[in-house]
CSV table of C-alpha atoms in Angstrom, one decimal:
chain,number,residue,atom,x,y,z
A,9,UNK,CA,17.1,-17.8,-3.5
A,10,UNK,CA,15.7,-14.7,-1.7
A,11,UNK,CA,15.8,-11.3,-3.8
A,12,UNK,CA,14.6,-8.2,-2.2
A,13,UNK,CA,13.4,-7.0,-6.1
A,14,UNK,CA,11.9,-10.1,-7.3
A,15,UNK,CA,8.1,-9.1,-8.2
A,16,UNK,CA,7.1,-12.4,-7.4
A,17,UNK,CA,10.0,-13.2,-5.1
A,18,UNK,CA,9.7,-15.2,-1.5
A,19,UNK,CA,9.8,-12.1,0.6
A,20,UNK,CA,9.5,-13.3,3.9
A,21,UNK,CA,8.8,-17.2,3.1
A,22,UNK,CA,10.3,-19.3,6.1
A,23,UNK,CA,12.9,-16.2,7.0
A,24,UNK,CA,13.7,-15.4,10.9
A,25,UNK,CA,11.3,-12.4,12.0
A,26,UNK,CA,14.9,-10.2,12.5
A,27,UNK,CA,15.5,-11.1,9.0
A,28,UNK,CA,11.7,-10.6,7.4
A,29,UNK,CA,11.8,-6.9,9.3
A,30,UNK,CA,15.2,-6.1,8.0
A,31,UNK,CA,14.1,-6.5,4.6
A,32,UNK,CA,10.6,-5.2,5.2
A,33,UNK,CA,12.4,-2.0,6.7
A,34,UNK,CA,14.4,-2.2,3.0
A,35,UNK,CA,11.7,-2.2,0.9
A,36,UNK,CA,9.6,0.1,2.9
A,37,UNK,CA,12.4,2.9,2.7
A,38,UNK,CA,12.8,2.1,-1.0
A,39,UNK,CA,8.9,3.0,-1.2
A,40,UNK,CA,9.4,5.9,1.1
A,41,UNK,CA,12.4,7.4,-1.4
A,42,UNK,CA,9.5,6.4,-4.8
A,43,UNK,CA,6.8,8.5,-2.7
A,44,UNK,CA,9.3,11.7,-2.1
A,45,UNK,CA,10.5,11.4,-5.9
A,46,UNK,CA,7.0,11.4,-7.1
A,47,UNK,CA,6.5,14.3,-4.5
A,48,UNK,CA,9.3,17.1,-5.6
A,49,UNK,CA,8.5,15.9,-9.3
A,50,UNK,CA,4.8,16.2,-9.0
A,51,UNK,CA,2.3,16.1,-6.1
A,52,UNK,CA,3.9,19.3,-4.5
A,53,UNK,CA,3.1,21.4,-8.0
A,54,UNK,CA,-0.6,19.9,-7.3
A,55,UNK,CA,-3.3,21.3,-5.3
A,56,UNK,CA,-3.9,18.0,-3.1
A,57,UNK,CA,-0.2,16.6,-2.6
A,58,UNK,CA,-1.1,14.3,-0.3
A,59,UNK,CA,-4.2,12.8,-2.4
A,60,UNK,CA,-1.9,12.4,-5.5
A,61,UNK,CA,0.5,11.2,-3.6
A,62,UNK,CA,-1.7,8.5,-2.5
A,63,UNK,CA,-3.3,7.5,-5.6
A,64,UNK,CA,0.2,7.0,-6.9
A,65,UNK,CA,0.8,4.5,-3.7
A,66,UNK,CA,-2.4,3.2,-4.2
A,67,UNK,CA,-1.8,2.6,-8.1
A,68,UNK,CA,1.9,0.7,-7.1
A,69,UNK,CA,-0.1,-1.7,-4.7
A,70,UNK,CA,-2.7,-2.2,-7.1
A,71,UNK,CA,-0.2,-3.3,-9.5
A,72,UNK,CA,1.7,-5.3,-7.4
A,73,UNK,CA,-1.2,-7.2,-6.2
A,74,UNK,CA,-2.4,-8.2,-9.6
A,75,UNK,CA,-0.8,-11.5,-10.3
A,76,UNK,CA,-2.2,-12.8,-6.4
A,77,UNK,CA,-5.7,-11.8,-7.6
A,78,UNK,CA,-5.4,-13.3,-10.6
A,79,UNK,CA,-4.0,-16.6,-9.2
A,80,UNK,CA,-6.7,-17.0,-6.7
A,81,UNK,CA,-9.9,-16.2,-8.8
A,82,UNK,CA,-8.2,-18.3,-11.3
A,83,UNK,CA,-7.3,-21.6,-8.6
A,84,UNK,CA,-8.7,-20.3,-5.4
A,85,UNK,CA,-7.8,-23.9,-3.6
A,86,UNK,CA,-4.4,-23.9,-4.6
A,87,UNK,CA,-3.7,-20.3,-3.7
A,88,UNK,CA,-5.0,-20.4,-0.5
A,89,UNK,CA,-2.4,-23.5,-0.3
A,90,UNK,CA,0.5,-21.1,-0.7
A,91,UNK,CA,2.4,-19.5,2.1
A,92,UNK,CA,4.6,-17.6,-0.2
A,93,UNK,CA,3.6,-14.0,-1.6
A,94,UNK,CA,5.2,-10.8,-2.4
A,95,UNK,CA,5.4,-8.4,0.0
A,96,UNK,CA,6.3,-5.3,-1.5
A,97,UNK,CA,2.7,-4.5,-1.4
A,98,UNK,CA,2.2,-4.5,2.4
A,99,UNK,CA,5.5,-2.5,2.3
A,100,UNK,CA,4.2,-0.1,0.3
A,101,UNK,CA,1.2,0.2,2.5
A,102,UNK,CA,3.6,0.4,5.3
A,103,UNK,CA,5.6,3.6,3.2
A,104,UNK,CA,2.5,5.4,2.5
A,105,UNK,CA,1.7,5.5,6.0
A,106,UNK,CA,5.1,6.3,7.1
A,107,UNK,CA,5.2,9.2,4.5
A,108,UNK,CA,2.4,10.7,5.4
A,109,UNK,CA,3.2,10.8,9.4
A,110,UNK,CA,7.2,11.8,8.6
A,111,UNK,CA,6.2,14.8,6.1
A,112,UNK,CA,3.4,15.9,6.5
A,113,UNK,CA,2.3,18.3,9.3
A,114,UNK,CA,-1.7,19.0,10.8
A,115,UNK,CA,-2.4,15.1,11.6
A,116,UNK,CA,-5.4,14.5,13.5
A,117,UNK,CA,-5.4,12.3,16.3
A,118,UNK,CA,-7.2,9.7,14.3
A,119,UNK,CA,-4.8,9.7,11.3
A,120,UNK,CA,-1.8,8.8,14.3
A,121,UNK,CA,-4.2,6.0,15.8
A,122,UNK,CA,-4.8,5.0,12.1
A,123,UNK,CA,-0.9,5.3,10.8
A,124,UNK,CA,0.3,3.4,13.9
A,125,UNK,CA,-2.4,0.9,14.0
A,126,UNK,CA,-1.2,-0.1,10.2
A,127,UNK,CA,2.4,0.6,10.5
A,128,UNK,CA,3.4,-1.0,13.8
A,129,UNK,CA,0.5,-3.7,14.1
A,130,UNK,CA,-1.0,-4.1,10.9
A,131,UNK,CA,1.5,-4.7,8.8
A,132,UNK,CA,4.3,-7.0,10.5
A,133,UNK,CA,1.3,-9.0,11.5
A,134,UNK,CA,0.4,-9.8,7.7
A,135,UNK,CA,4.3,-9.8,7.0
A,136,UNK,CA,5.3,-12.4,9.6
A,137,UNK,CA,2.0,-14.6,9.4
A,138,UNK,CA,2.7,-16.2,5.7
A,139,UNK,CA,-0.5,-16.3,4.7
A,140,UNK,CA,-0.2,-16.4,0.9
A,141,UNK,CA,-1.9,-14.6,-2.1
A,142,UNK,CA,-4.9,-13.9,0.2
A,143,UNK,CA,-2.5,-11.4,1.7
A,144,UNK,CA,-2.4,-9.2,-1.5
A,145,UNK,CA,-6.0,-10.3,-2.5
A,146,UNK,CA,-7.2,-8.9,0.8
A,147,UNK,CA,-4.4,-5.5,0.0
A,148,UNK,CA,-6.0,-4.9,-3.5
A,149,UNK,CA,-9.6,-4.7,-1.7
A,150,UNK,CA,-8.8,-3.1,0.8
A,151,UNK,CA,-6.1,-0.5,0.2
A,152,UNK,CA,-5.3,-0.7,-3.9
A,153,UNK,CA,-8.6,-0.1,-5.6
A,154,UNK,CA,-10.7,1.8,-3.5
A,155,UNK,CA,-8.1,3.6,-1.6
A,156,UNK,CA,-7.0,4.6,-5.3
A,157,UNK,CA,-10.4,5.5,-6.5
A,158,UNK,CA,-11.1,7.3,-3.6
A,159,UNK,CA,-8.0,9.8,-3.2
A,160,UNK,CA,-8.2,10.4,-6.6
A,161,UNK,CA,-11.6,11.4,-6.8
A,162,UNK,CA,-10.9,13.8,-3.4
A,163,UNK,CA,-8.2,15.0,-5.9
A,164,UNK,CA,-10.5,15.9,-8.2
A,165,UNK,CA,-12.5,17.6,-5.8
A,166,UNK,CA,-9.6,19.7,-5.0
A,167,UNK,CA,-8.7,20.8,-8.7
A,168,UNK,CA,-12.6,21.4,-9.3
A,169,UNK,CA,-12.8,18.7,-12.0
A,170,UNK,CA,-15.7,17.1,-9.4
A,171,UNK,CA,-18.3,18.7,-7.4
A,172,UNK,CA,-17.8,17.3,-3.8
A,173,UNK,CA,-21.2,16.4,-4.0
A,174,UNK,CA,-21.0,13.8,-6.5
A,175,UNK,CA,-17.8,12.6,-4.5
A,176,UNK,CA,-19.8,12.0,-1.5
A,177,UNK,CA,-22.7,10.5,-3.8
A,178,UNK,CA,-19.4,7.7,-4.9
A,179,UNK,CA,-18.2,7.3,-1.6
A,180,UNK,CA,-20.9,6.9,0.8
């Protein structure tokens, strides 16, 4: 049985694409509600809202990633044998991006080519194509871990607790 909360539900496993962008439109709205919580309670009292906002993003997808990881470096045949996954991490990919174009003012033309590229290609591609743990595997890698590492260290920058120097030496 389908359940839009399940952490390690079938979120889009053999559903219609009306139905798997229905509920990706659920859970993305659900992320985008988290992300303006976490904003009135704490990155707008911050010096870099929209890095701390991002870390905290970043830090949920990491999470929710976890157990894919874990079953593919721990069975990598049968993983990749899966076509079920969760996908409240692409959705929260997806509300992080849609946060950031809906709230936030000043966007540079690459940050809209970026944002739509991910929101309106990216990920319903990865949503609809039932590819499995490598999914999440591939979202840790690319957007959990060193998306989180990076905002927060441009965070730090901000509140001086890291010389932009040394944040360039990290992420170049």
């Amino acid at each position: 049985a389908y359940s839009l909360f399940a952490v390690g539900g079938v979120y889009g496993h053999a559903l219609g694409l009306v139905d798997v962008t229905k509920h990706t439109v659920y859970a993305s709205l659900l992320g985008i509600l988290a992300l303006a919580f976490c904003d009135v309670v704490y990155a707008r009292h911050t010096k870099a809202r929209w890095f701390a906002l991002h870390v905290i993003a970043n830090l949920w997808i990491t999470m929710f990633c976890l157990p894919d990881v874990c079953y593919i470096l721990s069975d990598p045949l049968a993983s990749l044998k899966e076509g079920r996954t969760n996908h409240w991490p692409t959705s929260l990919v997806f509300s992080v991006h849609m946060y950031h174009m809906l709230f936030f003012s000043g966007l540079h033309w690459i940050d809209w080519l970026h944002h739509c590229l991910m929101v309106v290609v990216g990920a319903p591609m990865l949503i609809t194509a039932e590819v499995g743990p490598l999914m999440n595997f591939n979202n840790f890698f690319m957007c959990g871990v060193p998306g989180g590492a990076d905002y927060a260290m441009l965070f730090a920058v901000k509140h001086g607790w890291m010389s932009p120097v040394r944040e360039k030496k990290f992420n170049t």
